[in-house]
Short mmCIF file of C-alpha atoms and ligand atoms in Angstrom, two decimals:
data_model
loop_
_atom_site.label_atom_id
_atom_site.label_comp_id
_atom_site.label_asym_id
_atom_site.label_seq_id
_atom_site.Cartn_x
_atom_site.Cartn_y
_atom_site.Cartn_z
CA UNK K 1 -1.46 -4.19 -3.68
CA UNK K 2 1.48 -2.11 -2.49
CA UNK K 3 0.60 1.51 -3.07
CA UNK K 4 -2.94 2.74 -2.64
CA UNK K 5 -4.06 6.28 -3.37
CA UNK K 6 -7.18 7.30 -1.45
CA UNK K 7 -8.85 10.52 -2.61
CA UNK K 8 -10.92 12.54 -0.12
CA UNK K 9 -9.14 10.86 2.78
CA UNK K 10 -9.37 13.95 4.99
CA UNK K 11 -13.18 13.91 4.86
CA UNK K 12 -15.63 11.98 6.99
CA UNK K 13 -15.74 8.50 5.40
CA UNK K 14 -12.33 8.86 3.77
CA UNK K 15 -10.62 9.38 7.14
CA UNK K 16 -12.10 6.12 8.45
CA UNK K 17 -10.99 4.28 5.30
CA UNK K 18 -7.48 5.76 5.50
CA UNK K 19 -7.14 4.90 9.21
CA UNK K 20 -8.30 1.34 8.58
CA UNK K 21 -5.93 0.76 5.66
CA UNK K 22 -2.90 2.40 7.31
CA UNK K 23 -3.34 0.27 10.44
CA UNK K 24 -4.32 -3.02 8.83
CA UNK K 25 -1.86 -3.01 5.95
CA UNK K 26 1.52 -1.88 7.29
CA UNK K 27 3.21 -3.18 4.13
CA UNK K 28 1.06 -0.98 1.93
CA UNK K 29 1.83 2.66 1.35
CA UNK K 30 -1.35 4.70 1.73
CA UNK K 31 -1.35 8.07 -0.04
CA UNK K 32 -4.14 10.40 1.02
CA UNK K 33 -4.84 12.84 -1.83
CA UNK K 34 -7.16 15.63 -0.73
CA UNK K 35 -7.76 19.25 -1.67
CA UNK K 36 -8.81 20.17 1.89
CA UNK K 37 -12.02 21.95 1.01
CA UNK K 38 -14.21 23.10 3.90
CA UNK K 39 -15.06 19.37 4.37
CA UNK K 40 -11.45 18.16 4.61
CA UNK K 41 -9.82 18.21 8.00
CA UNK K 42 -6.42 16.70 8.75
CA UNK K 43 -7.25 16.66 12.44
CA UNK K 44 -9.45 13.66 11.53
CA UNK K 45 -6.24 11.68 11.02
CA UNK K 46 -4.04 12.91 13.84
CA UNK K 47 -3.58 9.35 15.16
CA UNK K 48 -2.06 8.00 11.93
CA UNK K 49 -0.28 11.03 10.50
CA UNK K 50 3.12 9.96 11.89
CA UNK K 51 2.98 6.40 10.57
CA UNK K 52 5.64 5.29 8.10
CA UNK K 53 3.23 3.88 5.55
CA UNK K 54 1.11 7.07 5.37
CA UNK K 55 1.63 10.13 3.15
CA UNK K 56 -0.62 13.14 2.74
CA UNK K 57 -0.61 15.07 -0.53
CA UNK K 58 -2.69 18.19 -0.94
CA UNK K 59 -4.16 18.28 -4.43
CA UNK K 60 -7.26 18.62 -6.56
CA UNK K 61 -8.77 15.61 -8.34
CA UNK K 62 -9.55 17.95 -11.25
CA UNK K 63 -5.83 18.67 -11.80
CA UNK K 64 -4.81 16.07 -14.41
CA UNK K 65 -1.10 16.88 -14.39
CA UNK K 66 -0.80 16.70 -10.65
CA UNK K 67 -2.81 13.48 -10.35
CA UNK K 68 -0.72 11.84 -13.06
CA UNK K 69 2.50 12.99 -11.40
CA UNK K 70 1.41 11.64 -7.99
CA UNK K 71 0.36 8.27 -9.48
CA UNK K 72 3.78 8.03 -11.08
CA UNK K 73 5.78 9.30 -8.06
CA UNK K 74 4.23 6.74 -5.69
CA UNK K 75 3.85 3.87 -8.21
CA UNK K 76 0.15 3.63 -7.42
CA UNK K 77 -1.54 0.27 -8.07
CA UNK K 78 -4.93 0.89 -6.49
CA UNK K 79 -7.16 3.95 -6.23
CA UNK K 80 -10.05 4.35 -3.83
CA UNK K 81 -11.90 7.44 -5.00
CA UNK K 82 -13.98 9.16 -2.33
CA UNK K 83 -13.26 12.85 -2.99
CA UNK K 84 -16.49 14.63 -3.76
CA UNK K 85 -18.76 17.45 -2.81
CA UNK K 86 -21.19 15.52 -0.63
CA UNK K 87 -23.89 17.77 0.85
CA UNK K 88 -27.26 17.80 -0.94
CA UNK K 89 -28.27 21.25 0.39
CA UNK K 90 -25.09 22.83 -0.96
CA UNK K 91 -25.71 21.22 -4.35
CA UNK K 92 -29.08 22.93 -4.56
CA UNK K 93 -27.42 26.35 -4.26
CA UNK K 94 -24.17 25.64 -6.11
CA UNK K 95 -24.58 22.83 -8.67
CA UNK K 96 -21.55 23.86 -10.75
CA UNK K 97 -19.07 22.94 -8.02
CA UNK K 98 -20.71 19.51 -7.80
CA UNK K 99 -20.43 18.92 -11.55
CA UNK K 100 -16.82 20.09 -11.49
CA UNK K 101 -15.59 17.98 -8.56
CA UNK K 102 -17.83 14.94 -8.84
CA UNK K 103 -18.04 14.56 -12.61
CA UNK K 104 -14.89 16.22 -14.00
CA UNK K 105 -12.85 15.17 -10.96
CA UNK K 106 -13.81 11.52 -11.40
CA UNK K 107 -13.19 11.66 -15.14
CA UNK K 108 -9.80 13.26 -14.50
CA UNK K 109 -8.85 10.51 -12.03
CA UNK K 110 -9.92 7.84 -14.53
CA UNK K 111 -8.05 9.39 -17.44
CA UNK K 112 -4.88 9.94 -15.40
CA UNK K 113 -5.01 6.32 -14.14
CA UNK K 114 -5.57 5.01 -17.66
CA UNK K 115 -2.66 7.03 -19.00
CA UNK K 116 -0.39 6.02 -16.12
CA UNK K 117 -1.28 2.29 -16.15
CA UNK K 118 -1.16 2.18 -19.98
CA UNK K 119 -3.26 -0.96 -20.33
CA UNK K 120 -1.11 -2.83 -17.85
CA UNK K 121 -4.15 -3.77 -15.78
CA UNK K 122 -2.63 -6.64 -13.82
CA UNK K 123 -2.87 -5.90 -10.08
CA UNK K 124 -4.57 -2.55 -10.71
CA UNK K 125 -7.97 -1.35 -9.49
CA UNK K 126 -10.02 1.82 -9.63
CA UNK K 127 -12.59 1.70 -6.81
CA UNK K 128 -15.31 4.34 -6.96
CA UNK K 129 -17.27 5.13 -3.80
CA UNK K 130 -20.80 6.23 -4.58
CA UNK K 131 -24.20 6.68 -3.01
CA UNK K 132 -27.67 5.14 -2.96
CA UNK K 133 -29.07 8.55 -3.97
CA UNK K 134 -28.32 7.80 -7.65
CA UNK K 135 -31.33 5.45 -7.62
CA UNK K 136 -33.74 8.26 -6.72
CA UNK K 137 -36.52 7.95 -4.19
CA UNK K 138 -38.65 5.04 -2.98
CA UNK K 139 -42.24 5.05 -1.80
CA UNK K 140 -42.87 4.04 1.80
CA UNK K 141 -43.73 0.50 0.76
CA UNK K 142 -40.97 -1.93 1.75
CA UNK K 143 -39.21 -1.86 -1.66
CA UNK K 144 -35.41 -1.50 -1.70
CA UNK K 145 -32.70 -0.45 -4.16
CA UNK K 146 -30.77 -3.30 -5.79
CA UNK K 147 -27.75 -3.05 -8.08
CA UNK K 148 -30.06 -3.18 -11.09
CA UNK K 149 -32.44 -0.47 -9.92
CA UNK K 150 -32.89 2.28 -12.52
CA UNK K 151 -30.77 5.41 -12.10
CA UNK K 152 -33.14 8.28 -11.31
CA UNK K 153 -31.24 11.01 -9.45
CA UNK K 154 -33.19 14.08 -8.33
CA UNK K 155 -30.73 16.48 -6.71
CA UNK K 156 -27.73 18.11 -8.40
CA UNK K 157 -25.59 16.11 -5.93
CA UNK K 158 -27.08 12.75 -6.90
CA UNK K 159 -27.10 13.69 -10.61
CA UNK K 160 -23.36 14.41 -10.39
CA UNK K 161 -22.66 11.14 -8.55
CA UNK K 162 -24.78 9.21 -11.09
CA UNK K 163 -22.77 10.73 -13.92
CA UNK K 164 -19.49 9.81 -12.23
CA UNK K 165 -20.68 6.20 -11.79
CA UNK K 166 -21.42 6.02 -15.53
CA UNK K 167 -17.94 7.29 -16.41
CA UNK K 168 -16.33 4.65 -14.18
CA UNK K 169 -18.27 1.85 -15.90
CA UNK K 170 -17.54 3.39 -19.30
CA UNK K 171 -13.79 3.13 -18.59
CA UNK K 172 -14.25 -0.53 -17.74
CA UNK K 173 -16.36 -1.28 -20.81
CA UNK K 174 -14.34 0.83 -23.25
CA UNK K 175 -10.73 0.41 -22.13
CA UNK K 176 -10.92 -2.70 -19.94
CA UNK K 177 -9.90 -0.80 -16.79
CA UNK K 178 -10.50 -2.92 -13.65
CA UNK K 179 -13.12 -1.03 -11.63
CA UNK K 180 -15.59 -1.60 -8.83
CA UNK K 181 -18.39 0.72 -7.73
CA UNK K 182 -20.21 0.67 -4.41
CA UNK K 183 -23.40 2.57 -3.64
CA UNK K 184 -23.89 3.10 0.07
CA UNK K 185 -26.71 4.43 2.22
CA UNK K 186 -26.46 7.29 4.78
CA UNK K 187 -23.40 7.05 7.03
CA UNK K 188 -23.09 8.35 10.58
CA UNK K 189 -20.30 8.34 13.14
CA UNK K 190 -17.30 10.38 14.37
CA UNK K 191 -15.69 13.11 12.20
CA UNK K 192 -18.78 13.91 10.10
CA UNK K 193 -18.99 17.57 9.19
CA UNK K 194 -21.72 19.21 11.30
CA UNK K 195 -23.84 20.25 8.31
CA UNK K 196 -25.26 16.71 8.03
CA UNK K 197 -28.29 15.78 10.12
CA UNK K 198 -26.80 13.81 13.01
CA UNK K 199 -23.71 15.88 13.97
CA UNK K 200 -25.57 19.16 13.27
CA UNK K 201 -28.34 18.20 15.64
CA UNK K 202 -25.99 16.92 18.37
CA UNK K 203 -24.11 20.22 18.21
CA UNK K 204 -27.35 22.23 18.28
CA UNK K 205 -28.66 20.31 21.30
CA UNK K 206 -25.36 21.04 23.03
CA UNK K 207 -25.88 24.76 22.47
CA UNK K 208 -29.67 24.79 23.02
CA UNK K 209 -30.26 25.82 19.39
CA UNK K 210 -33.29 24.86 17.23
CA UNK K 211 -33.26 21.50 15.42
CA UNK K 212 -34.55 22.28 11.90
CA UNK K 213 -36.52 19.24 10.69
CA UNK K 214 -37.26 19.63 6.98
CA UNK K 215 -41.00 19.40 6.20
CA UNK K 216 -43.02 16.82 8.10
CA UNK K 217 -39.94 14.78 9.05
CA UNK K 218 -41.48 11.65 7.53
CA UNK K 219 -38.64 11.09 5.04
CA UNK K 220 -36.84 7.81 5.61
CA UNK K 221 -33.10 7.14 5.51
CA UNK K 222 -31.21 3.83 5.93
CA UNK K 223 -28.38 4.51 8.41
CA UNK K 224 -25.03 2.71 8.52
CA UNK K 225 -22.21 3.20 11.03
CA UNK K 226 -19.20 4.59 9.17
CA UNK K 227 -16.82 1.86 10.36
CA UNK K 228 -19.10 -0.75 8.86
CA UNK K 229 -18.83 1.15 5.57
CA UNK K 230 -15.03 1.31 5.83
CA UNK K 231 -14.92 -2.46 6.42
CA UNK K 232 -17.13 -3.01 3.36
CA UNK K 233 -14.74 -0.85 1.29
CA UNK K 234 -11.83 -2.98 2.50
CA UNK K 235 -13.60 -6.23 1.57
CA UNK K 236 -14.77 -5.02 -1.84
CA UNK K 237 -11.34 -3.53 -2.63
CA UNK K 238 -9.66 -6.86 -1.94
CA UNK K 239 -12.31 -9.36 -3.01
CA UNK K 240 -14.84 -7.60 -5.24
CA UNK K 241 -15.16 -8.72 -8.84
CA UNK K 242 -13.93 -6.27 -11.44
CA UNK K 243 -16.69 -4.50 -13.34
CA UNK K 244 -19.23 -5.16 -10.57
CA UNK K 245 -21.37 -2.88 -8.46
CA UNK K 246 -22.20 -3.66 -4.84
CA UNK K 247 -24.84 -1.92 -2.73
CA UNK K 248 -23.93 -1.28 0.93
CA UNK K 249 -26.57 -0.56 3.56
CA UNK K 250 -27.48 -1.10 7.15
CA UNK K 251 -31.03 -2.46 6.78
CA UNK K 252 -31.77 0.22 9.33
CA UNK K 253 -34.53 2.56 8.21
CA UNK K 254 -35.62 5.52 10.29
CA UNK K 255 -38.09 8.33 9.69
CA UNK K 256 -36.18 11.56 10.31
CA UNK K 257 -38.54 12.69 13.04
CA UNK K 258 -38.19 9.41 14.96
CA UNK K 259 -34.41 9.54 14.63
CA UNK K 260 -34.36 13.13 15.89
CA UNK K 261 -36.48 12.19 18.93
CA UNK K 262 -34.11 9.30 19.72
CA UNK K 263 -31.08 11.55 19.25
CA UNK K 264 -32.56 14.14 21.61
CA UNK K 265 -33.21 11.44 24.22
CA UNK K 266 -29.68 10.02 24.05
CA UNK K 267 -27.99 13.43 23.98
CA UNK K 268 -30.01 14.76 26.92
CA UNK K 269 -29.16 11.64 28.92
CA UNK K 270 -25.44 11.89 28.17
CA UNK K 271 -25.44 15.61 28.96
CA UNK K 272 -27.10 14.88 32.30
CA UNK K 273 -30.26 16.81 31.34
CA UNK K 274 -33.69 15.76 32.61
CA UNK K 275 -35.59 13.62 30.05
CA UNK K 276 -37.48 15.84 27.58
CA UNK K 277 -35.30 18.92 28.15
CA UNK K 278 -34.42 19.43 24.49
CA UNK K 279 -37.72 18.30 22.92
CA UNK K 280 -38.72 21.96 22.63
CA UNK K 281 -35.83 22.53 20.20
CA UNK K 282 -37.44 20.36 17.49
CA UNK K 283 -38.66 22.83 14.85
CA UNK K 284 -40.34 21.97 11.55
CA UNK K 285 -39.00 24.20 8.77
CA UNK K 286 -39.58 24.57 5.00
CA UNK K 287 -38.83 21.32 3.21
CA UNK K 288 -35.65 20.74 1.16
CA UNK K 289 -36.36 21.27 -2.56
CA UNK K 290 -36.85 17.93 -4.35
CA UNK K 291 -36.48 16.11 -1.02
CA UNK K 292 -36.26 12.35 -1.70
CA UNK K 293 -38.87 10.50 0.36
CA UNK K 294 -37.15 7.27 1.16
CA UNK K 295 -33.88 5.39 0.63
CA UNK K 296 -33.42 1.71 1.48
CA UNK K 297 -30.67 -0.62 0.34
CA UNK K 298 -30.76 -4.29 -0.48
CA UNK K 299 -27.19 -5.38 0.32
CA UNK K 300 -27.78 -9.10 -0.27
CA UNK K 301 -25.30 -9.26 -3.18
CA UNK K 302 -22.47 -8.02 -0.97
CA UNK K 303 -23.53 -10.26 1.90
CA UNK K 304 -24.00 -13.32 -0.30
CA UNK K 305 -20.84 -12.94 -2.40
CA UNK K 306 -18.38 -11.44 0.04
CA UNK K 307 -19.88 -12.19 3.45
CA UNK K 308 -20.15 -8.56 4.63
CA UNK K 309 -22.72 -7.60 7.24
CA UNK K 310 -23.02 -4.58 9.51
CA UNK K 311 -21.48 -5.24 12.93
CA UNK K 312 -22.78 -2.24 14.84
CA UNK K 313 -26.38 -2.13 15.96
CA UNK K 314 -27.98 1.30 15.62
CA UNK K 315 -28.33 1.63 19.40
CA UNK K 316 -24.59 0.96 19.87
CA UNK K 317 -23.51 3.11 16.93
CA UNK K 318 -25.69 6.10 17.71
CA UNK K 319 -24.80 6.17 21.40
CA UNK K 320 -21.08 5.85 20.55
CA UNK K 321 -21.49 8.68 18.04
CA UNK K 322 -23.21 11.07 20.45
CA UNK K 323 -20.64 10.24 23.11
CA UNK K 324 -17.81 10.90 20.64
CA UNK K 325 -19.11 14.38 19.69
CA UNK K 326 -19.68 15.32 23.34
CA UNK K 327 -16.22 14.06 24.33
CA UNK K 328 -14.63 15.79 21.33
CA UNK K 329 -16.21 19.20 21.74
CA UNK K 330 -12.86 20.75 20.79
CA UNK K 331 -13.10 19.08 17.39
CA UNK K 332 -16.69 20.33 16.99
CA UNK K 333 -15.77 23.86 18.09
CA UNK K 334 -12.73 23.87 15.78
CA UNK K 335 -14.88 22.85 12.84
CA UNK K 336 -17.76 25.21 13.54
CA UNK K 337 -15.41 28.17 14.15
CA UNK K 338 -13.35 27.48 11.02
CA UNK K 339 -10.18 27.09 13.09
CA UNK K 340 -9.56 23.60 11.65
CA UNK K 341 -8.67 25.23 8.34
CA UNK K 342 -5.37 26.32 9.89
CA UNK K 343 -4.38 22.79 10.81
CA UNK K 344 -2.68 22.16 7.48
CA UNK K 345 -0.65 25.33 7.86
CA UNK K 346 0.38 24.37 11.40
CA UNK K 347 1.29 20.84 10.34
CA UNK K 348 2.92 21.50 7.01
CA UNK K 349 4.09 25.09 7.46
CA UNK K 350 2.15 26.41 4.47
CA UNK K 351 1.27 30.04 5.28
P1 NAD I 401 -17.00 14.71 2.94
O1 NAD I 401 -17.68 15.89 2.33
O2 NAD I 401 -16.95 14.56 4.41
O3 NAD I 401 -15.47 14.66 2.43
C1 NAD I 401 -15.11 14.91 1.11
C2 NAD I 401 -13.60 15.01 1.04
O4 NAD I 401 -13.22 15.22 -0.33
C3 NAD I 401 -13.01 16.18 1.84
O5 NAD I 401 -11.87 15.77 2.55
C4 NAD I 401 -12.65 17.19 0.76
O6 NAD I 401 -11.56 18.04 1.12
C5 NAD I 401 -12.29 16.28 -0.40
N1 NAD I 401 -12.43 16.95 -1.69
C6 NAD I 401 -13.48 17.67 -2.14
N2 NAD I 401 -13.22 18.17 -3.36
C7 NAD I 401 -11.99 17.72 -3.70
C8 NAD I 401 -11.17 17.88 -4.86
N3 NAD I 401 -11.58 18.62 -5.90
N4 NAD I 401 -9.97 17.28 -4.89
C9 NAD I 401 -9.54 16.54 -3.83
N5 NAD I 401 -10.25 16.38 -2.70
C10 NAD I 401 -11.47 16.95 -2.64
O7 NAD I 401 -17.67 13.45 2.24
P2 NAD I 401 -18.09 12.03 2.86
O8 NAD I 401 -19.41 12.15 3.49
O9 NAD I 401 -16.96 11.47 3.60
O10 NAD I 401 -18.28 11.21 1.50
C11 NAD I 401 -17.17 10.59 0.87
C12 NAD I 401 -17.66 9.89 -0.38
O11 NAD I 401 -18.63 8.92 -0.04
C13 NAD I 401 -18.32 10.81 -1.40
O12 NAD I 401 -17.93 10.40 -2.69
C14 NAD I 401 -19.80 10.60 -1.18
O13 NAD I 401 -20.52 10.84 -2.36
C15 NAD I 401 -19.83 9.15 -0.77
N6 NAD I 401 -20.95 8.75 0.11
C16 NAD I 401 -21.21 9.44 1.26
C17 NAD I 401 -22.24 9.01 2.10
C18 NAD I 401 -22.55 9.72 3.40
O14 NAD I 401 -23.51 9.37 4.06
N7 NAD I 401 -21.76 10.69 3.83
C19 NAD I 401 -23.00 7.89 1.76
C20 NAD I 401 -22.70 7.22 0.56
C21 NAD I 401 -21.67 7.65 -0.25
O1 TDX I 402 -30.99 20.27 8.98
C1 TDX I 402 -31.41 19.23 8.45
N1 TDX I 402 -32.71 18.87 8.62
C2 TDX I 402 -33.26 17.76 8.06
O2 TDX I 402 -34.45 17.46 8.25
C3 TDX I 402 -30.58 18.39 7.62
C4 TDX I 402 -29.13 18.75 7.38
C5 TDX I 402 -31.14 17.27 7.05
N2 TDX I 402 -32.45 16.97 7.25
C6 TDX I 402 -33.01 15.76 6.61
C7 TDX I 402 -32.75 15.64 5.13
C8 TDX I 402 -32.63 14.14 4.92
O3 TDX I 402 -33.92 13.57 4.75
O4 TDX I 402 -32.33 14.64 7.20
C9 TDX I 402 -32.05 13.63 6.24
C10 TDX I 402 -30.54 13.43 6.17
O5 TDX I 402 -29.96 14.60 5.63
P1 TDX I 402 -28.40 14.74 5.32
O6 TDX I 402 -27.65 14.44 6.57
O7 TDX I 402 -28.19 16.05 4.64
O8 TDX I 402 -28.15 13.51 4.35
P2 TDX I 402 -28.80 13.11 2.92
O9 TDX I 402 -29.35 14.29 2.22
O10 TDX I 402 -29.73 11.95 3.16
O11 TDX I 402 -27.48 12.61 2.14
C11 TDX I 402 -26.48 11.83 2.82
O12 TDX I 402 -26.57 10.48 2.53
C12 TDX I 402 -26.16 10.03 1.26
C13 TDX I 402 -25.07 12.34 2.51
O13 TDX I 402 -25.00 13.73 2.78
C14 TDX I 402 -24.69 12.05 1.09
O14 TDX I 402 -23.35 12.44 0.83
C15 TDX I 402 -24.81 10.57 0.86
O15 TDX I 402 -24.54 10.26 -0.46
#
């Protein structure tokens, strides 16, 4: 595939996917299409922004005319759709934005691709990046989500992602559009916006601020290093079967409270603090509304069919992540101060 449009490429996971594709496929033109909401940051891609096979276009996935024009201008064959509102807590306070971006934005991308490709499906692919949260919540009993688990979203975020997944499959079943969907577990790693658990807590430890653990802290998440996710996206994009869904997960379940204790230990050590220094920052606060108890992914379909497996152990990945945030305190400070929002203007001379 020659020309690949990646939506949401200035965000956390998107920036890792863009970097991987730009570097690994020099003969492919990678177009990063991103609105640059609060979660989009072009500083995440500083190392590839000058490369010949990379183009950034600022745009909204809900803008049909613009999407169609960009697909046409760059002769796009493949789309990897990551753009979304992604933070569960925000969705609880502002569900409309989630329905707009995640549902209408995905539908707009699908419709524009359908109209541009005009049934000429050969060599085309619409790849939709989704989440394990569409399957709802598991009991603490060893069960795991498979590709045929029932959809049972609980938060406005997961309801909007579930809806978008259904639209993608509907375009395959109705119009014959080649699509793949992946549903991945919680990602962690460099460039994650510090509203999500791991970067928020690393930043708070750095500043000696409280670490707000929701409820008892017994909720379980299945953590995957972001580069392992980006590699899975690469494999599924190139080798996945059209019309299929693949679950992606790290087989790496942690209770929040245990993860937070480990994070405190690693961060204190890397900051040169005495062991236990930041334990006092752990603070139990009111639980998230509708807080899903447990997520766990069965990725055996992806492993069996396409040979993917996580490469990073959690110990490696978490230590590398903490080290990255401490070494890149300028990035963290830029993001938390809002200064990163000016990066586009500095780079592209817009205001
Ligand atoms: P993120 O919030 O870090 O980044 C989202 C990106 O989308 C940002 O660059 C933002 O500017 C862009 N965007 C938002 N609205 C847009 C619009 N209307 N038009 C164009 N661009 C827009 O998100 P993330 O954590 O990197 O997640 C990326 C995708 O992966 C999402 O679809 C999310 O649902 C999915 N996912 C995330 C995780 C996770 O743990 N973070 C796990 C599984 C799946
Ligand atoms: O301050 C906090 N305190 C806390 O206890 C925050 C921000 C989170 N938590 C808990 C809630 C969750 O049980 O930590 C866990 C992880 O929270 P988030 O980082 O907000 O992630 P989560 O809600 O699990 O969703 C993430 O994984 C799936 C991503 O944000 C989604 O985009 C992805 O689809």
